[in-house]
């Protein structure tokens, strides 16, 4: 109807189906033919199979959407460090419009880096095919945040380019800070316990001692119990206790240690260290109860 009413060739791309039911894409050119009076009497139709071209465009569109919807910032950079592509998340994190970013150089976004340093990165990528480095990104308002930049190179149309994937490490850094703070608190608690404490693995190797334990027995971390230089009779008792604990038992034993020639009374408690149902080692303490014992006597 359009070709007839307008008297001109009409182009359309239509989806069609073969006899076996498989789909293909046709590009249709429909041209009207008129008689001497100018009335459209016939049409000439030309079909071209453009399936490969359409699917290539769909693949390209899919790739574009994949990049745009990636959760990490993605840049494409030329050998002069000019930004020629940037995805949406990169724009959002850096607080620039796409047009602003595409007028900048990659080193504008990374304080402390210059054209020369990025040129060195390009050389490293050419040599290693891929380079991963940690650095700091800067937003339009000057906010700094840690990132991991993964860089790889490619050639398109005889031109060399680099794809830079930017992963925001802010959450990781915060988690590490929290972990370090937690470890520091735990270490402070262990070091300031008013009794000696130790931890050993399944091979009876000392993994941890607090300060009172080191003062009483010396620094045993990294040593096996049997190599600690302890009296043979005491050593045999310790090894036997450790075996019971590794089998899942909690061992409680009263012990006496001499200090400045005077007997001091302790309650030794050794318990299994578990991950799930598996015993991976032992933890022990010596809690002094000299005053209670003397009072009872």
PDB file of C-alpha atoms in Angstrom:
ATOM      1  CA  UNK A   1       0.000   0.000   0.000  1.00  0.00           C
ATOM      2  CA  UNK A   2       2.853   2.383   0.751  1.00  0.00           C
ATOM      3  CA  UNK A   3       4.573   1.659  -2.573  1.00  0.00           C
ATOM      4  CA  UNK A   4       1.253   2.028  -4.392  1.00  0.00           C
ATOM      5  CA  UNK A   5       0.156   5.270  -2.729  1.00  0.00           C
ATOM      6  CA  UNK A   6       3.550   6.979  -2.861  1.00  0.00           C
ATOM      7  CA  UNK A   7       4.630   5.564  -6.200  1.00  0.00           C
ATOM      8  CA  UNK A   8       8.132   4.791  -5.020  1.00  0.00           C
ATOM      9  CA  UNK A   9      10.350   1.896  -3.973  1.00  0.00           C
ATOM     10  CA  UNK A  10       9.827   0.667  -0.416  1.00  0.00           C
ATOM     11  CA  UNK A  11      12.474  -1.157   1.652  1.00  0.00           C
ATOM     12  CA  UNK A  12      11.744  -3.423   4.597  1.00  0.00           C
ATOM     13  CA  UNK A  13      13.597  -6.060   6.601  1.00  0.00           C
ATOM     14  CA  UNK A  14      11.316  -8.968   7.444  1.00  0.00           C
ATOM     15  CA  UNK A  15      11.665 -12.219   9.316  1.00  0.00           C
ATOM     16  CA  UNK A  16      10.828 -15.225   7.177  1.00  0.00           C
ATOM     17  CA  UNK A  17      10.745 -19.000   7.532  1.00  0.00           C
ATOM     18  CA  UNK A  18      12.021 -21.735   5.285  1.00  0.00           C
ATOM     19  CA  UNK A  19      10.045 -24.842   4.386  1.00  0.00           C
ATOM     20  CA  UNK A  20      11.790 -26.764   7.179  1.00  0.00           C
ATOM     21  CA  UNK A  21      10.678 -24.124   9.706  1.00  0.00           C
ATOM     22  CA  UNK A  22      14.080 -22.484  10.218  1.00  0.00           C
ATOM     23  CA  UNK A  23      14.015 -18.688  10.471  1.00  0.00           C
ATOM     24  CA  UNK A  24      15.968 -16.277   8.287  1.00  0.00           C
ATOM     25  CA  UNK A  25      15.962 -12.515   7.632  1.00  0.00           C
ATOM     26  CA  UNK A  26      15.035 -10.989   4.266  1.00  0.00           C
ATOM     27  CA  UNK A  27      15.710  -7.498   3.012  1.00  0.00           C
ATOM     28  CA  UNK A  28      12.810  -6.640   0.662  1.00  0.00           C
ATOM     29  CA  UNK A  29      12.861  -3.971  -2.043  1.00  0.00           C
ATOM     30  CA  UNK A  30       9.352  -3.501  -3.495  1.00  0.00           C
ATOM     31  CA  UNK A  31       9.070  -1.266  -6.593  1.00  0.00           C
ATOM     32  CA  UNK A  32       5.733  -0.302  -8.209  1.00  0.00           C
ATOM     33  CA  UNK A  33       5.150  -0.583 -12.025  1.00  0.00           C
ATOM     34  CA  UNK A  34       2.599   1.721 -13.580  1.00  0.00           C
ATOM     35  CA  UNK A  35       0.763   1.776 -16.884  1.00  0.00           C
ATOM     36  CA  UNK A  36       0.559   4.711 -19.316  1.00  0.00           C
ATOM     37  CA  UNK A  37      -2.087   6.363 -17.154  1.00  0.00           C
ATOM     38  CA  UNK A  38       0.169   6.172 -14.082  1.00  0.00           C
ATOM     39  CA  UNK A  39      -1.855   3.470 -12.346  1.00  0.00           C
ATOM     40  CA  UNK A  40       0.126   0.873 -10.396  1.00  0.00           C
ATOM     41  CA  UNK A  41      -0.543  -2.453 -12.044  1.00  0.00           C
ATOM     42  CA  UNK A  42       2.327  -4.638 -10.821  1.00  0.00           C
ATOM     43  CA  UNK A  43       5.135  -4.762  -8.291  1.00  0.00           C
ATOM     44  CA  UNK A  44       8.691  -5.982  -8.650  1.00  0.00           C
ATOM     45  CA  UNK A  45      10.053  -7.508  -5.433  1.00  0.00           C
ATOM     46  CA  UNK A  46      13.704  -8.265  -4.739  1.00  0.00           C
ATOM     47  CA  UNK A  47      14.672 -10.335  -1.713  1.00  0.00           C
ATOM     48  CA  UNK A  48      18.167 -10.462  -0.237  1.00  0.00           C
ATOM     49  CA  UNK A  49      19.045 -12.911   2.549  1.00  0.00           C
ATOM     50  CA  UNK A  50      20.613 -10.678   5.224  1.00  0.00           C
ATOM     51  CA  UNK A  51      20.550 -13.189   8.085  1.00  0.00           C
ATOM     52  CA  UNK A  52      24.314 -13.042   8.683  1.00  0.00           C
ATOM     53  CA  UNK A  53      24.309  -9.253   8.734  1.00  0.00           C
ATOM     54  CA  UNK A  54      21.339  -9.074  11.112  1.00  0.00           C
ATOM     55  CA  UNK A  55      22.828 -11.663  13.469  1.00  0.00           C
ATOM     56  CA  UNK A  56      26.155  -9.810  13.433  1.00  0.00           C
ATOM     57  CA  UNK A  57      24.343  -6.641  14.434  1.00  0.00           C
ATOM     58  CA  UNK A  58      22.530  -8.537  17.171  1.00  0.00           C
ATOM     59  CA  UNK A  59      25.838  -9.931  18.439  1.00  0.00           C
ATOM     60  CA  UNK A  60      27.289  -6.433  18.416  1.00  0.00           C
ATOM     61  CA  UNK A  61      24.262  -5.076  20.279  1.00  0.00           C
ATOM     62  CA  UNK A  62      24.514  -7.918  22.797  1.00  0.00           C
ATOM     63  CA  UNK A  63      28.206  -7.138  23.346  1.00  0.00           C
ATOM     64  CA  UNK A  64      27.411  -3.433  23.772  1.00  0.00           C
ATOM     65  CA  UNK A  65      24.708  -4.192  26.338  1.00  0.00           C
ATOM     66  CA  UNK A  66      27.003  -6.616  28.188  1.00  0.00           C
ATOM     67  CA  UNK A  67      29.701  -3.960  28.531  1.00  0.00           C
ATOM     68  CA  UNK A  68      27.209  -1.259  29.506  1.00  0.00           C
ATOM     69  CA  UNK A  69      25.648  -3.447  32.195  1.00  0.00           C
ATOM     70  CA  UNK A  70      28.911  -4.788  33.620  1.00  0.00           C
ATOM     71  CA  UNK A  71      29.334  -4.251  37.364  1.00  0.00           C
ATOM     72  CA  UNK A  72      32.920  -3.031  36.935  1.00  0.00           C
ATOM     73  CA  UNK A  73      34.230   0.053  35.174  1.00  0.00           C
ATOM     74  CA  UNK A  74      35.510  -0.606  31.645  1.00  0.00           C
ATOM     75  CA  UNK A  75      37.608   1.759  29.533  1.00  0.00           C
ATOM     76  CA  UNK A  76      39.064   1.419  26.052  1.00  0.00           C
ATOM     77  CA  UNK A  77      42.245   3.475  25.678  1.00  0.00           C
ATOM     78  CA  UNK A  78      44.504   4.187  22.703  1.00  0.00           C
ATOM     79  CA  UNK A  79      48.291   4.174  22.794  1.00  0.00           C
ATOM     80  CA  UNK A  80      48.294   7.887  23.621  1.00  0.00           C
ATOM     81  CA  UNK A  81      46.280   7.078  26.794  1.00  0.00           C
ATOM     82  CA  UNK A  82      43.174   8.814  25.420  1.00  0.00           C
ATOM     83  CA  UNK A  83      39.857   7.440  26.633  1.00  0.00           C
ATOM     84  CA  UNK A  84      37.783   6.393  23.624  1.00  0.00           C
ATOM     85  CA  UNK A  85      35.176   4.217  25.365  1.00  0.00           C
ATOM     86  CA  UNK A  86      33.739   4.151  28.890  1.00  0.00           C
ATOM     87  CA  UNK A  87      30.811   2.124  30.191  1.00  0.00           C
ATOM     88  CA  UNK A  88      27.980   3.390  32.363  1.00  0.00           C
ATOM     89  CA  UNK A  89      29.272   2.180  35.742  1.00  0.00           C
ATOM     90  CA  UNK A  90      32.603   3.947  35.093  1.00  0.00           C
ATOM     91  CA  UNK A  91      30.714   7.201  34.495  1.00  0.00           C
ATOM     92  CA  UNK A  92      28.654   6.735  37.664  1.00  0.00           C
ATOM     93  CA  UNK A  93      31.575   5.903  39.945  1.00  0.00           C
ATOM     94  CA  UNK A  94      33.760   8.702  38.646  1.00  0.00           C
ATOM     95  CA  UNK A  95      30.880  11.220  38.550  1.00  0.00           C
ATOM     96  CA  UNK A  96      31.640  12.276  34.966  1.00  0.00           C
ATOM     97  CA  UNK A  97      29.358  12.268  31.946  1.00  0.00           C
ATOM     98  CA  UNK A  98      30.432  10.010  29.120  1.00  0.00           C
ATOM     99  CA  UNK A  99      31.258  13.058  26.992  1.00  0.00           C
ATOM    100  CA  UNK A 100      33.516  14.406  29.743  1.00  0.00           C
ATOM    101  CA  UNK A 101      35.360  11.120  30.102  1.00  0.00           C
ATOM    102  CA  UNK A 102      35.891  10.777  26.365  1.00  0.00           C
ATOM    103  CA  UNK A 103      37.652  14.143  26.340  1.00  0.00           C
ATOM    104  CA  UNK A 104      40.161  13.005  28.978  1.00  0.00           C
ATOM    105  CA  UNK A 105      43.238  10.823  29.301  1.00  0.00           C
ATOM    106  CA  UNK A 106      43.387   7.715  31.493  1.00  0.00           C
ATOM    107  CA  UNK A 107      46.033   9.284  33.748  1.00  0.00           C
ATOM    108  CA  UNK A 108      43.618  12.148  34.576  1.00  0.00           C
ATOM    109  CA  UNK A 109      41.711   9.625  36.687  1.00  0.00           C
ATOM    110  CA  UNK A 110      44.688   8.186  38.594  1.00  0.00           C
ATOM    111  CA  UNK A 111      46.628  10.669  40.762  1.00  0.00           C
ATOM    112  CA  UNK A 112      50.363  10.139  40.750  1.00  0.00           C
ATOM    113  CA  UNK A 113      50.355   8.588  37.274  1.00  0.00           C
ATOM    114  CA  UNK A 114      51.466  10.316  34.097  1.00  0.00           C
ATOM    115  CA  UNK A 115      51.583   9.650  30.364  1.00  0.00           C
ATOM    116  CA  UNK A 116      55.033   8.151  30.911  1.00  0.00           C
ATOM    117  CA  UNK A 117      53.898   5.694  33.597  1.00  0.00           C
ATOM    118  CA  UNK A 118      50.998   4.527  31.434  1.00  0.00           C
ATOM    119  CA  UNK A 119      53.374   4.126  28.480  1.00  0.00           C
ATOM    120  CA  UNK A 120      55.400   1.806  30.727  1.00  0.00           C
ATOM    121  CA  UNK A 121      52.201  -0.138  31.484  1.00  0.00           C
ATOM    122  CA  UNK A 122      51.555  -0.539  27.745  1.00  0.00           C
ATOM    123  CA  UNK A 123      55.035  -2.004  27.336  1.00  0.00           C
ATOM    124  CA  UNK A 124      54.415  -4.413  30.209  1.00  0.00           C
ATOM    125  CA  UNK A 125      51.121  -5.498  28.619  1.00  0.00           C
ATOM    126  CA  UNK A 126      52.838  -6.103  25.265  1.00  0.00           C
ATOM    127  CA  UNK A 127      55.347  -8.316  27.061  1.00  0.00           C
ATOM    128  CA  UNK A 128      53.035 -10.141  29.464  1.00  0.00           C
ATOM    129  CA  UNK A 129      49.733  -9.904  27.494  1.00  0.00           C
ATOM    130  CA  UNK A 130      47.959  -8.855  30.700  1.00  0.00           C
ATOM    131  CA  UNK A 131      48.803  -6.625  33.646  1.00  0.00           C
ATOM    132  CA  UNK A 132      47.026  -6.331  37.016  1.00  0.00           C
ATOM    133  CA  UNK A 133      47.949  -3.452  39.327  1.00  0.00           C
ATOM    134  CA  UNK A 134      46.419  -1.778  42.354  1.00  0.00           C
ATOM    135  CA  UNK A 135      46.133   2.005  42.373  1.00  0.00           C
ATOM    136  CA  UNK A 136      43.837   4.828  43.445  1.00  0.00           C
ATOM    137  CA  UNK A 137      41.004   6.300  41.348  1.00  0.00           C
ATOM    138  CA  UNK A 138      39.895   9.936  41.668  1.00  0.00           C
ATOM    139  CA  UNK A 139      36.336  11.117  41.052  1.00  0.00           C
ATOM    140  CA  UNK A 140      35.302  14.442  39.556  1.00  0.00           C
ATOM    141  CA  UNK A 141      34.825  15.846  43.081  1.00  0.00           C
ATOM    142  CA  UNK A 142      38.268  14.654  44.153  1.00  0.00           C
ATOM    143  CA  UNK A 143      37.214  11.614  46.184  1.00  0.00           C
ATOM    144  CA  UNK A 144      39.891   8.894  46.174  1.00  0.00           C
ATOM    145  CA  UNK A 145      39.130   5.181  46.360  1.00  0.00           C
ATOM    146  CA  UNK A 146      41.277   2.046  45.876  1.00  0.00           C
ATOM    147  CA  UNK A 147      40.901   0.006  42.690  1.00  0.00           C
ATOM    148  CA  UNK A 148      42.417  -2.945  40.888  1.00  0.00           C
ATOM    149  CA  UNK A 149      43.171  -2.215  37.224  1.00  0.00           C
ATOM    150  CA  UNK A 150      43.358  -5.201  34.884  1.00  0.00           C
ATOM    151  CA  UNK A 151      44.808  -4.227  31.491  1.00  0.00           C
ATOM    152  CA  UNK A 152      45.031  -6.204  28.268  1.00  0.00           C
ATOM    153  CA  UNK A 153      45.764  -5.098  24.718  1.00  0.00           C
ATOM    154  CA  UNK A 154      44.151  -5.843  21.364  1.00  0.00           C
ATOM    155  CA  UNK A 155      44.427  -4.753  17.740  1.00  0.00           C
ATOM    156  CA  UNK A 156      41.471  -3.493  15.717  1.00  0.00           C
ATOM    157  CA  UNK A 157      41.750  -2.125  12.185  1.00  0.00           C
ATOM    158  CA  UNK A 158      45.546  -2.262  12.454  1.00  0.00           C
ATOM    159  CA  UNK A 159      45.366   0.071  15.474  1.00  0.00           C
ATOM    160  CA  UNK A 160      46.530  -0.905  18.943  1.00  0.00           C
ATOM    161  CA  UNK A 161      44.177  -0.388  21.892  1.00  0.00           C
ATOM    162  CA  UNK A 162      44.003  -1.319  25.558  1.00  0.00           C
ATOM    163  CA  UNK A 163      41.031  -2.464  27.584  1.00  0.00           C
ATOM    164  CA  UNK A 164      41.206  -1.411  31.234  1.00  0.00           C
ATOM    165  CA  UNK A 165      38.879  -3.134  33.706  1.00  0.00           C
ATOM    166  CA  UNK A 166      38.533  -1.230  36.993  1.00  0.00           C
ATOM    167  CA  UNK A 167      37.397  -3.119  40.108  1.00  0.00           C
ATOM    168  CA  UNK A 168      36.470  -1.036  43.140  1.00  0.00           C
ATOM    169  CA  UNK A 169      38.387  -2.342  46.177  1.00  0.00           C
ATOM    170  CA  UNK A 170      36.680  -0.105  48.746  1.00  0.00           C
ATOM    171  CA  UNK A 171      34.651  -2.942  50.276  1.00  0.00           C
ATOM    172  CA  UNK A 172      37.709  -5.191  50.377  1.00  0.00           C
ATOM    173  CA  UNK A 173      39.811  -2.522  52.075  1.00  0.00           C
ATOM    174  CA  UNK A 174      37.088  -1.888  54.649  1.00  0.00           C
ATOM    175  CA  UNK A 175      36.816  -5.623  55.285  1.00  0.00           C
ATOM    176  CA  UNK A 176      40.599  -5.889  55.711  1.00  0.00           C
ATOM    177  CA  UNK A 177      40.604  -2.968  58.125  1.00  0.00           C
ATOM    178  CA  UNK A 178      37.823  -4.607  60.130  1.00  0.00           C
ATOM    179  CA  UNK A 179      39.717  -7.923  60.076  1.00  0.00           C
ATOM    180  CA  UNK A 180      42.942  -6.291  61.238  1.00  0.00           C
ATOM    181  CA  UNK A 181      41.064  -4.468  64.010  1.00  0.00           C
ATOM    182  CA  UNK A 182      39.435  -7.721  65.070  1.00  0.00           C
ATOM    183  CA  UNK A 183      42.787  -9.527  65.040  1.00  0.00           C
ATOM    184  CA  UNK A 184      44.351  -6.734  67.088  1.00  0.00           C
ATOM    185  CA  UNK A 185      41.557  -6.951  69.673  1.00  0.00           C
ATOM    186  CA  UNK A 186      41.858 -10.732  69.859  1.00  0.00           C
ATOM    187  CA  UNK A 187      45.637 -10.511  70.242  1.00  0.00           C
ATOM    188  CA  UNK A 188      45.263  -7.913  73.001  1.00  0.00           C
ATOM    189  CA  UNK A 189      42.797 -10.166  74.824  1.00  0.00           C
ATOM    190  CA  UNK A 190      45.034 -13.237  74.515  1.00  0.00           C
ATOM    191  CA  UNK A 191      48.194 -11.365  75.560  1.00  0.00           C
ATOM    192  CA  UNK A 192      46.538  -9.875  78.636  1.00  0.00           C
ATOM    193  CA  UNK A 193      44.993 -13.052  79.986  1.00  0.00           C
ATOM    194  CA  UNK A 194      46.132 -13.625  83.592  1.00  0.00           C
ATOM    195  CA  UNK A 195      47.212 -17.200  82.774  1.00  0.00           C
ATOM    196  CA  UNK A 196      49.315 -18.904  80.145  1.00  0.00           C
ATOM    197  CA  UNK A 197      47.616 -20.067  76.934  1.00  0.00           C
ATOM    198  CA  UNK A 198      48.849 -22.087  73.954  1.00  0.00           C
ATOM    199  CA  UNK A 199      47.470 -23.529  70.726  1.00  0.00           C
ATOM    200  CA  UNK A 200      48.853 -26.559  68.856  1.00  0.00           C
ATOM    201  CA  UNK A 201      47.947 -28.292  65.591  1.00  0.00           C
ATOM    202  CA  UNK A 202      47.283 -32.015  65.116  1.00  0.00           C
ATOM    203  CA  UNK A 203      51.025 -32.648  64.789  1.00  0.00           C
ATOM    204  CA  UNK A 204      51.579 -31.142  68.259  1.00  0.00           C
ATOM    205  CA  UNK A 205      53.294 -28.105  66.762  1.00  0.00           C
ATOM    206  CA  UNK A 206      52.861 -24.861  68.713  1.00  0.00           C
ATOM    207  CA  UNK A 207      50.954 -22.287  66.671  1.00  0.00           C
ATOM    208  CA  UNK A 208      50.362 -19.664  69.349  1.00  0.00           C
ATOM    209  CA  UNK A 209      51.542 -18.701  72.825  1.00  0.00           C
ATOM    210  CA  UNK A 210      50.593 -15.678  74.874  1.00  0.00           C
ATOM    211  CA  UNK A 211      53.090 -13.693  76.932  1.00  0.00           C
ATOM    212  CA  UNK A 212      52.639 -15.618  80.244  1.00  0.00           C
ATOM    213  CA  UNK A 213      53.179 -18.900  78.380  1.00  0.00           C
ATOM    214  CA  UNK A 214      56.393 -17.634  76.790  1.00  0.00           C
ATOM    215  CA  UNK A 215      57.628 -16.366  80.167  1.00  0.00           C
ATOM    216  CA  UNK A 216      56.978 -19.767  81.768  1.00  0.00           C
ATOM    217  CA  UNK A 217      58.094 -22.164  79.015  1.00  0.00           C
ATOM    218  CA  UNK A 218      60.086 -20.055  76.568  1.00  0.00           C
ATOM    219  CA  UNK A 219      59.102 -19.288  72.987  1.00  0.00           C
ATOM    220  CA  UNK A 220      57.866 -22.586  71.515  1.00  0.00           C
ATOM    221  CA  UNK A 221      55.957 -21.276  68.484  1.00  0.00           C
ATOM    222  CA  UNK A 222      56.794 -23.355  65.418  1.00  0.00           C
ATOM    223  CA  UNK A 223      58.275 -26.189  67.485  1.00  0.00           C
ATOM    224  CA  UNK A 224      56.927 -29.666  68.053  1.00  0.00           C
ATOM    225  CA  UNK A 225      56.092 -30.579  71.641  1.00  0.00           C
ATOM    226  CA  UNK A 226      58.687 -33.380  71.588  1.00  0.00           C
ATOM    227  CA  UNK A 227      61.395 -30.896  70.500  1.00  0.00           C
ATOM    228  CA  UNK A 228      60.639 -28.317  73.199  1.00  0.00           C
ATOM    229  CA  UNK A 229      63.323 -29.508  75.635  1.00  0.00           C
ATOM    230  CA  UNK A 230      60.807 -30.385  78.354  1.00  0.00           C
ATOM    231  CA  UNK A 231      61.662 -33.071  80.950  1.00  0.00           C
ATOM    232  CA  UNK A 232      61.001 -36.551  79.485  1.00  0.00           C
ATOM    233  CA  UNK A 233      58.497 -37.524  82.193  1.00  0.00           C
ATOM    234  CA  UNK A 234      56.498 -34.294  81.754  1.00  0.00           C
ATOM    235  CA  UNK A 235      56.747 -34.630  77.964  1.00  0.00           C
ATOM    236  CA  UNK A 236      55.232 -38.126  78.037  1.00  0.00           C
ATOM    237  CA  UNK A 237      52.309 -36.805  80.092  1.00  0.00           C
ATOM    238  CA  UNK A 238      51.764 -33.888  77.720  1.00  0.00           C
ATOM    239  CA  UNK A 239      51.771 -36.101  74.630  1.00  0.00           C
ATOM    240  CA  UNK A 240      49.322 -38.502  76.235  1.00  0.00           C
ATOM    241  CA  UNK A 241      47.003 -35.619  77.168  1.00  0.00           C
ATOM    242  CA  UNK A 242      47.202 -34.193  73.658  1.00  0.00           C
ATOM    243  CA  UNK A 243      46.179 -37.536  72.144  1.00  0.00           C
ATOM    244  CA  UNK A 244      43.121 -37.678  74.383  1.00  0.00           C
ATOM    245  CA  UNK A 245      42.153 -34.139  73.385  1.00  0.00           C
ATOM    246  CA  UNK A 246      42.657 -34.828  69.665  1.00  0.00           C
ATOM    247  CA  UNK A 247      40.234 -37.724  70.115  1.00  0.00           C
ATOM    248  CA  UNK A 248      37.628 -35.176  71.273  1.00  0.00           C
ATOM    249  CA  UNK A 249      38.065 -35.201  75.070  1.00  0.00           C
ATOM    250  CA  UNK A 250      38.451 -32.133  77.302  1.00  0.00           C
ATOM    251  CA  UNK A 251      41.261 -32.861  79.779  1.00  0.00           C
ATOM    252  CA  UNK A 252      41.360 -31.181  83.207  1.00  0.00           C
ATOM    253  CA  UNK A 253      44.397 -31.859  85.376  1.00  0.00           C
ATOM    254  CA  UNK A 254      45.704 -30.257  88.612  1.00  0.00           C
ATOM    255  CA  UNK A 255      49.410 -29.444  88.275  1.00  0.00           C
ATOM    256  CA  UNK A 256      52.108 -27.937  90.479  1.00  0.00           C
ATOM    257  CA  UNK A 257      54.938 -25.745  89.149  1.00  0.00           C
ATOM    258  CA  UNK A 258      57.797 -24.357  91.199  1.00  0.00           C
ATOM    259  CA  UNK A 259      58.255 -20.601  91.117  1.00  0.00           C
ATOM    260  CA  UNK A 260      61.181 -19.080  93.029  1.00  0.00           C
ATOM    261  CA  UNK A 261      61.423 -22.405  94.863  1.00  0.00           C
ATOM    262  CA  UNK A 262      57.827 -22.246  96.051  1.00  0.00           C
ATOM    263  CA  UNK A 263      55.070 -24.574  94.778  1.00  0.00           C
ATOM    264  CA  UNK A 264      52.265 -22.926  92.791  1.00  0.00           C
ATOM    265  CA  UNK A 265      49.051 -24.781  92.062  1.00  0.00           C
ATOM    266  CA  UNK A 266      47.262 -24.704  88.694  1.00  0.00           C
ATOM    267  CA  UNK A 267      44.299 -26.206  86.931  1.00  0.00           C
ATOM    268  CA  UNK A 268      45.392 -27.248  83.435  1.00  0.00           C
ATOM    269  CA  UNK A 269      42.574 -27.423  80.901  1.00  0.00           C
ATOM    270  CA  UNK A 270      43.118 -28.642  77.333  1.00  0.00           C
ATOM    271  CA  UNK A 271      40.267 -28.667  74.822  1.00  0.00           C
ATOM    272  CA  UNK A 272      39.923 -29.671  71.165  1.00  0.00           C
ATOM    273  CA  UNK A 273      39.817 -26.964  68.477  1.00  0.00           C
ATOM    274  CA  UNK A 274      37.159 -27.864  65.925  1.00  0.00           C
ATOM    275  CA  UNK A 275      36.052 -26.744  62.482  1.00  0.00           C
ATOM    276  CA  UNK A 276      32.633 -28.301  62.128  1.00  0.00           C
ATOM    277  CA  UNK A 277      33.031 -31.845  63.409  1.00  0.00           C
ATOM    278  CA  UNK A 278      36.748 -32.068  62.634  1.00  0.00           C
ATOM    279  CA  UNK A 279      39.332 -31.600  65.382  1.00  0.00           C
ATOM    280  CA  UNK A 280      42.187 -29.554  63.890  1.00  0.00           C
ATOM    281  CA  UNK A 281      44.253 -28.971  67.036  1.00  0.00           C
ATOM    282  CA  UNK A 282      44.265 -28.229  70.741  1.00  0.00           C
ATOM    283  CA  UNK A 283      44.073 -25.182  72.990  1.00  0.00           C
ATOM    284  CA  UNK A 284      45.312 -25.237  76.559  1.00  0.00           C
ATOM    285  CA  UNK A 285      45.500 -22.960  79.605  1.00  0.00           C
ATOM    286  CA  UNK A 286      47.078 -23.095  83.047  1.00  0.00           C
ATOM    287  CA  UNK A 287      44.855 -21.229  85.519  1.00  0.00           C
ATOM    288  CA  UNK A 288      46.533 -20.610  88.870  1.00  0.00           C
ATOM    289  CA  UNK A 289      44.515 -21.455  91.963  1.00  0.00           C
ATOM    290  CA  UNK A 290      47.308 -21.379  94.567  1.00  0.00           C
ATOM    291  CA  UNK A 291      45.380 -19.159  96.999  1.00  0.00           C
ATOM    292  CA  UNK A 292      42.341 -21.426  96.963  1.00  0.00           C
ATOM    293  CA  UNK A 293      44.432 -24.562  97.468  1.00  0.00           C
ATOM    294  CA  UNK A 294      46.370 -23.027 100.371  1.00  0.00           C
ATOM    295  CA  UNK A 295      43.125 -21.751 101.902  1.00  0.00           C
ATOM    296  CA  UNK A 296      41.620 -25.243 101.655  1.00  0.00           C
ATOM    297  CA  UNK A 297      44.717 -26.719 103.274  1.00  0.00           C
TER     298      UNK A 297
END
